[in-house]
Amino acid sequence: MLLGVGCDDQPTQTPEQAATVDPNEHAFFDREGNPSDLDSFIASLADVDFVGAGELHHHGVGSQVQLAVLQGMAAQDRPVALAMEFFEADQQAPLDAYLAGSIDEPTFREQTKRDDNYERSHRPLIEFAKRNGIPVIAANAPRPLVTAYRESGATYADYLATLSEQDRALMPRSSVPPDDEFKARFMQTMGERGPAFYPAMALWNDAMAESSADFRAEHPEHRVLLIVGVYHVAKHLGVVTQYTARRPQDSVRVLSMAPIEGPMVFDPSNRDEGDVILQVR
């Protein structure tokens, strides 16, 4: 099975492990388990509206593949925007300022609270976007507001009503935790903690789906590449379900990552986890 990492979960690897990943110890497969490759996947994205690139956080191979996907999409005729789980809506202003060259990198990293993992995980994506004029979407809801929602026990509509107009603007307009396969997988993973945390996980999915869908509505010529923990997009669930509910006309593709031990052959439990599955050590 894919080991997913949600917004509140711990990194799959320590920084030390991520730094020593052998980039050759990986393989691509299609959703049925047939050998595939990155070039053919990128070529298939030329006119895909929304791409979810699900990562195992801070994994060296995943970081390289994400950058290659962004570079490949940027080289195609249709423009691309980069959406990031790891930037929250209240960080959009300093993110835009940095991309425009209005603030320097230390100021940007301080204002957006980048940690030590940023240097080798997501910095290459942001720097490529900056050099090439690619819009970047701070796709997630602010963590303090999500935590307050979870702890309130209120319905999302009732919680929104308690917020200031400024804070409401940072949150998705709607969020109803779905009773679907994503929920079943989440509950199985989280055990007895599942019911308490599921509304927050569903809210994160809605936040990333809505911010991406809103950008597409405003910029229909652009495609959106969302970099996100794999748990949020595996099997076209989570963010993908909520995105397609908002924009059913859009085409969608998913790249999933899965850890594997032993020979680098397809693990049947990863079937249908993505349109392409990147197995890694």
XYZ file of C-alpha atoms in Angstrom:
281
model
C 0.000 0.000 0.000
C 1.002 3.591 -0.427
C 2.143 5.162 2.805
C 0.421 8.525 2.739
C 1.510 11.637 4.542
C -1.179 14.106 5.529
C -0.796 17.722 6.494
C -0.409 16.822 10.156
C 1.734 13.710 9.679
C 5.432 13.251 10.257
C 7.916 13.180 7.341
C 8.433 9.759 5.824
C 12.199 10.190 6.078
C 14.580 12.146 8.204
C 16.628 14.857 6.457
C 19.704 12.644 6.780
C 17.990 9.773 4.987
C 16.671 12.052 2.273
C 20.171 13.357 1.593
C 21.543 9.857 0.922
C 18.844 8.545 -1.422
C 20.240 6.706 -4.437
C 18.432 8.350 -7.368
C 18.709 5.136 -9.397
C 16.665 3.104 -6.933
C 13.269 3.935 -8.321
C 10.938 2.842 -11.115
C 7.804 4.118 -12.840
C 4.722 2.000 -13.531
C 1.339 2.736 -15.026
C -1.811 2.185 -12.995
C -1.972 -1.465 -14.097
C 1.622 -2.178 -13.111
C 3.220 -2.041 -16.549
C 6.671 -0.400 -16.766
C 6.465 3.289 -17.619
C 8.755 6.306 -17.623
C 8.742 9.951 -16.650
C 9.070 11.334 -20.180
C 5.922 9.613 -21.404
C 4.001 10.787 -18.342
C 5.097 14.390 -18.881
C 4.193 14.165 -22.572
C 0.690 13.024 -21.578
C 0.188 16.222 -19.552
C 0.339 18.632 -22.498
C -3.359 19.445 -22.277
C -4.312 18.071 -18.844
C -5.980 20.716 -16.690
C -5.015 19.541 -13.192
C -2.093 17.353 -12.152
C -1.692 16.057 -8.611
C 1.901 15.079 -7.839
C 1.722 13.121 -4.605
C 4.950 12.998 -2.646
C 6.535 11.211 0.268
C 7.663 14.325 2.094
C 11.368 15.230 1.813
C 12.227 12.174 -0.318
C 15.180 12.982 -2.574
C 13.931 11.120 -5.635
C 10.492 12.664 -5.308
C 11.960 16.160 -5.200
C 13.919 15.496 -8.399
C 10.867 14.079 -10.153
C 8.653 17.006 -9.123
C 11.130 19.473 -10.577
C 11.360 17.449 -13.788
C 7.565 17.440 -14.112
C 7.373 21.208 -13.592
C 10.189 21.797 -16.083
C 8.554 19.490 -18.603
C 5.153 21.131 -18.288
C 6.719 24.595 -18.530
C 8.334 23.577 -21.822
C 4.969 22.642 -23.336
C 2.795 25.113 -25.225
C 0.129 25.584 -22.586
C 1.163 27.617 -19.494
C 1.326 26.041 -16.054
C 0.835 27.282 -12.496
C 2.373 25.602 -9.471
C 0.159 24.955 -6.429
C 1.779 23.970 -3.137
C 0.301 22.211 -0.124
C 3.182 23.595 1.909
C 2.257 27.269 1.576
C -0.843 28.534 3.359
C -3.246 31.152 2.050
C -2.014 33.849 4.429
C 1.470 33.402 2.914
C 0.355 34.269 -0.629
C 1.417 37.918 -0.333
C 5.073 37.270 0.633
C 5.188 34.431 -1.891
C 4.016 36.767 -4.659
C 6.432 39.457 -3.484
C 9.365 37.062 -3.667
C 8.412 35.790 -7.110
C 8.181 39.410 -8.288
C 11.594 40.262 -6.817
C 10.158 42.728 -4.305
C 11.674 40.979 -1.274
C 14.851 38.948 -0.900
C 15.010 35.249 -0.131
C 15.840 35.504 3.598
C 12.836 37.778 4.107
C 10.638 35.454 2.077
C 11.749 32.402 4.032
C 11.182 34.162 7.330
C 7.740 35.463 6.400
C 6.604 32.081 5.061
C 8.216 30.087 7.900
C 10.358 27.809 5.745
C 12.194 25.108 7.721
C 15.511 23.357 7.036
C 13.862 20.797 4.733
C 12.853 23.534 2.288
C 16.368 23.886 0.876
C 16.473 20.478 -0.788
C 12.789 19.679 -1.134
C 10.706 22.571 -2.475
C 13.180 25.410 -2.985
C 14.151 24.158 -6.486
C 10.491 24.366 -7.522
C 10.060 27.911 -6.218
C 13.317 29.088 -7.763
C 12.401 27.580 -11.138
C 8.994 29.252 -10.947
C 10.633 32.563 -10.043
C 13.074 32.407 -12.956
C 10.382 31.482 -15.442
C 7.476 33.676 -14.357
C 5.324 30.740 -13.244
C 2.509 31.642 -10.825
C 2.611 29.832 -7.485
C -0.544 29.207 -5.465
C -0.350 29.037 -1.673
C -2.929 26.283 -1.767
C -3.555 25.338 1.840
C -5.664 26.777 4.627
C -3.782 28.353 7.555
C -2.975 25.687 10.116
C -4.129 27.710 13.189
C -7.571 28.191 11.645
C -7.833 24.510 10.710
C -6.807 23.486 14.220
C -9.368 25.846 15.737
C -12.046 24.324 13.502
C -11.114 20.795 14.548
C -11.109 21.681 18.226
C -14.399 23.592 18.031
C -16.473 20.532 17.189
C -18.763 22.808 15.165
C -19.984 22.264 11.648
C -17.813 24.022 9.108
C -20.561 26.510 8.245
C -21.021 27.392 11.910
C -17.262 27.726 12.402
C -16.921 30.022 9.379
C -19.596 32.278 10.838
C -17.389 32.924 13.882
C -14.441 34.167 11.808
C -13.594 37.686 10.791
C -14.081 38.604 7.155
C -10.292 38.590 6.751
C -9.929 35.063 8.122
C -12.911 33.736 6.161
C -11.188 34.872 2.975
C -8.316 32.493 3.777
C -10.566 29.441 4.085
C -12.521 27.377 1.559
C -16.086 28.533 1.068
C -17.459 25.088 1.873
C -16.304 21.816 3.399
C -18.438 18.759 4.088
C -16.338 15.738 5.158
C -17.329 13.054 2.637
C -18.249 9.516 3.654
C -16.255 7.818 0.910
C -13.229 5.635 0.213
C -10.861 8.404 1.287
C -12.539 8.460 4.691
C -12.304 4.675 4.992
C -8.587 4.750 4.200
C -8.022 7.609 6.622
C -9.876 5.866 9.441
C -7.926 2.672 8.861
C -4.655 4.607 9.013
C -5.521 6.762 12.023
C -7.387 4.233 14.143
C -9.145 5.656 17.183
C -7.843 9.166 16.423
C -9.582 9.154 13.050
C -12.976 10.645 13.949
C -11.415 13.627 15.726
C -8.985 14.455 12.921
C -11.014 13.611 9.819
C -12.841 16.972 9.553
C -9.466 18.759 9.478
C -8.121 16.399 6.818
C -11.244 16.935 4.729
C -10.877 20.691 5.161
C -7.291 20.568 3.896
C -8.489 18.650 0.840
C -11.186 21.243 0.202
C -8.756 24.122 0.663
C -6.287 22.784 -1.889
C -9.029 21.767 -4.307
C -10.780 25.125 -4.101
C -7.654 27.257 -4.455
C -6.618 25.251 -7.523
C -10.125 25.326 -9.000
C -10.449 29.067 -8.390
C -7.167 29.702 -10.196
C -8.337 27.613 -13.147
C -11.610 29.544 -13.271
C -9.717 32.839 -13.379
C -6.972 31.581 -15.731
C -8.530 28.861 -17.925
C -5.535 28.842 -20.247
C -3.313 27.581 -17.416
C -2.884 24.059 -16.144
C -2.273 23.542 -12.422
C 0.402 21.260 -10.985
C -0.296 20.601 -7.295
C 2.586 19.334 -5.153
C 1.027 17.561 -2.192
C 1.424 14.643 0.195
C 0.483 11.480 -1.643
C -2.275 10.591 0.807
C -4.272 13.578 -0.463
C -4.410 12.431 -4.120
C -3.868 8.645 -4.204
C -6.485 6.739 -6.227
C -7.902 10.080 -7.430
C -9.410 10.550 -3.965
C -9.137 13.390 -1.458
C -8.163 16.611 -3.198
C -8.950 15.107 -6.596
C -12.509 14.203 -5.593
C -13.094 17.703 -4.271
C -11.460 19.354 -7.285
C -13.563 17.418 -9.795
C -16.695 18.247 -7.793
C -15.875 21.912 -8.389
C -14.677 21.531 -11.990
C -16.122 18.309 -13.439
C -15.208 19.396 -16.950
C -11.457 19.423 -16.214
C -9.094 16.588 -17.079
C -7.002 15.243 -14.203
C -3.897 13.091 -13.816
C -2.169 11.828 -10.667
C 1.415 10.822 -9.981
C 1.685 8.746 -6.804
C 4.784 7.735 -4.854
C 5.109 4.455 -2.989
C 7.970 3.067 -0.881
C 9.101 -0.481 -1.547
C 11.511 -2.974 -0.022
C 13.191 -5.797 -1.896
C 13.377 -6.083 -5.701
C 12.201 -3.063 -7.666
C 9.191 -4.811 -9.188
C 5.616 -3.611 -9.151
C 3.802 -4.065 -5.853
C 0.246 -5.166 -6.757
C -1.141 -3.277 -3.749
C -0.220 -0.059 -5.598
C -2.521 -0.813 -8.532
C -4.711 2.179 -9.446
C -3.033 4.426 -6.853
C -2.196 6.878 -9.636
C -2.054 7.255 -13.391
C 1.644 6.701 -12.923
C 3.214 5.218 -9.789
C 6.761 6.078 -8.739
C 8.112 3.298 -6.529
C 11.112 4.314 -4.429
C 13.359 2.992 -1.700
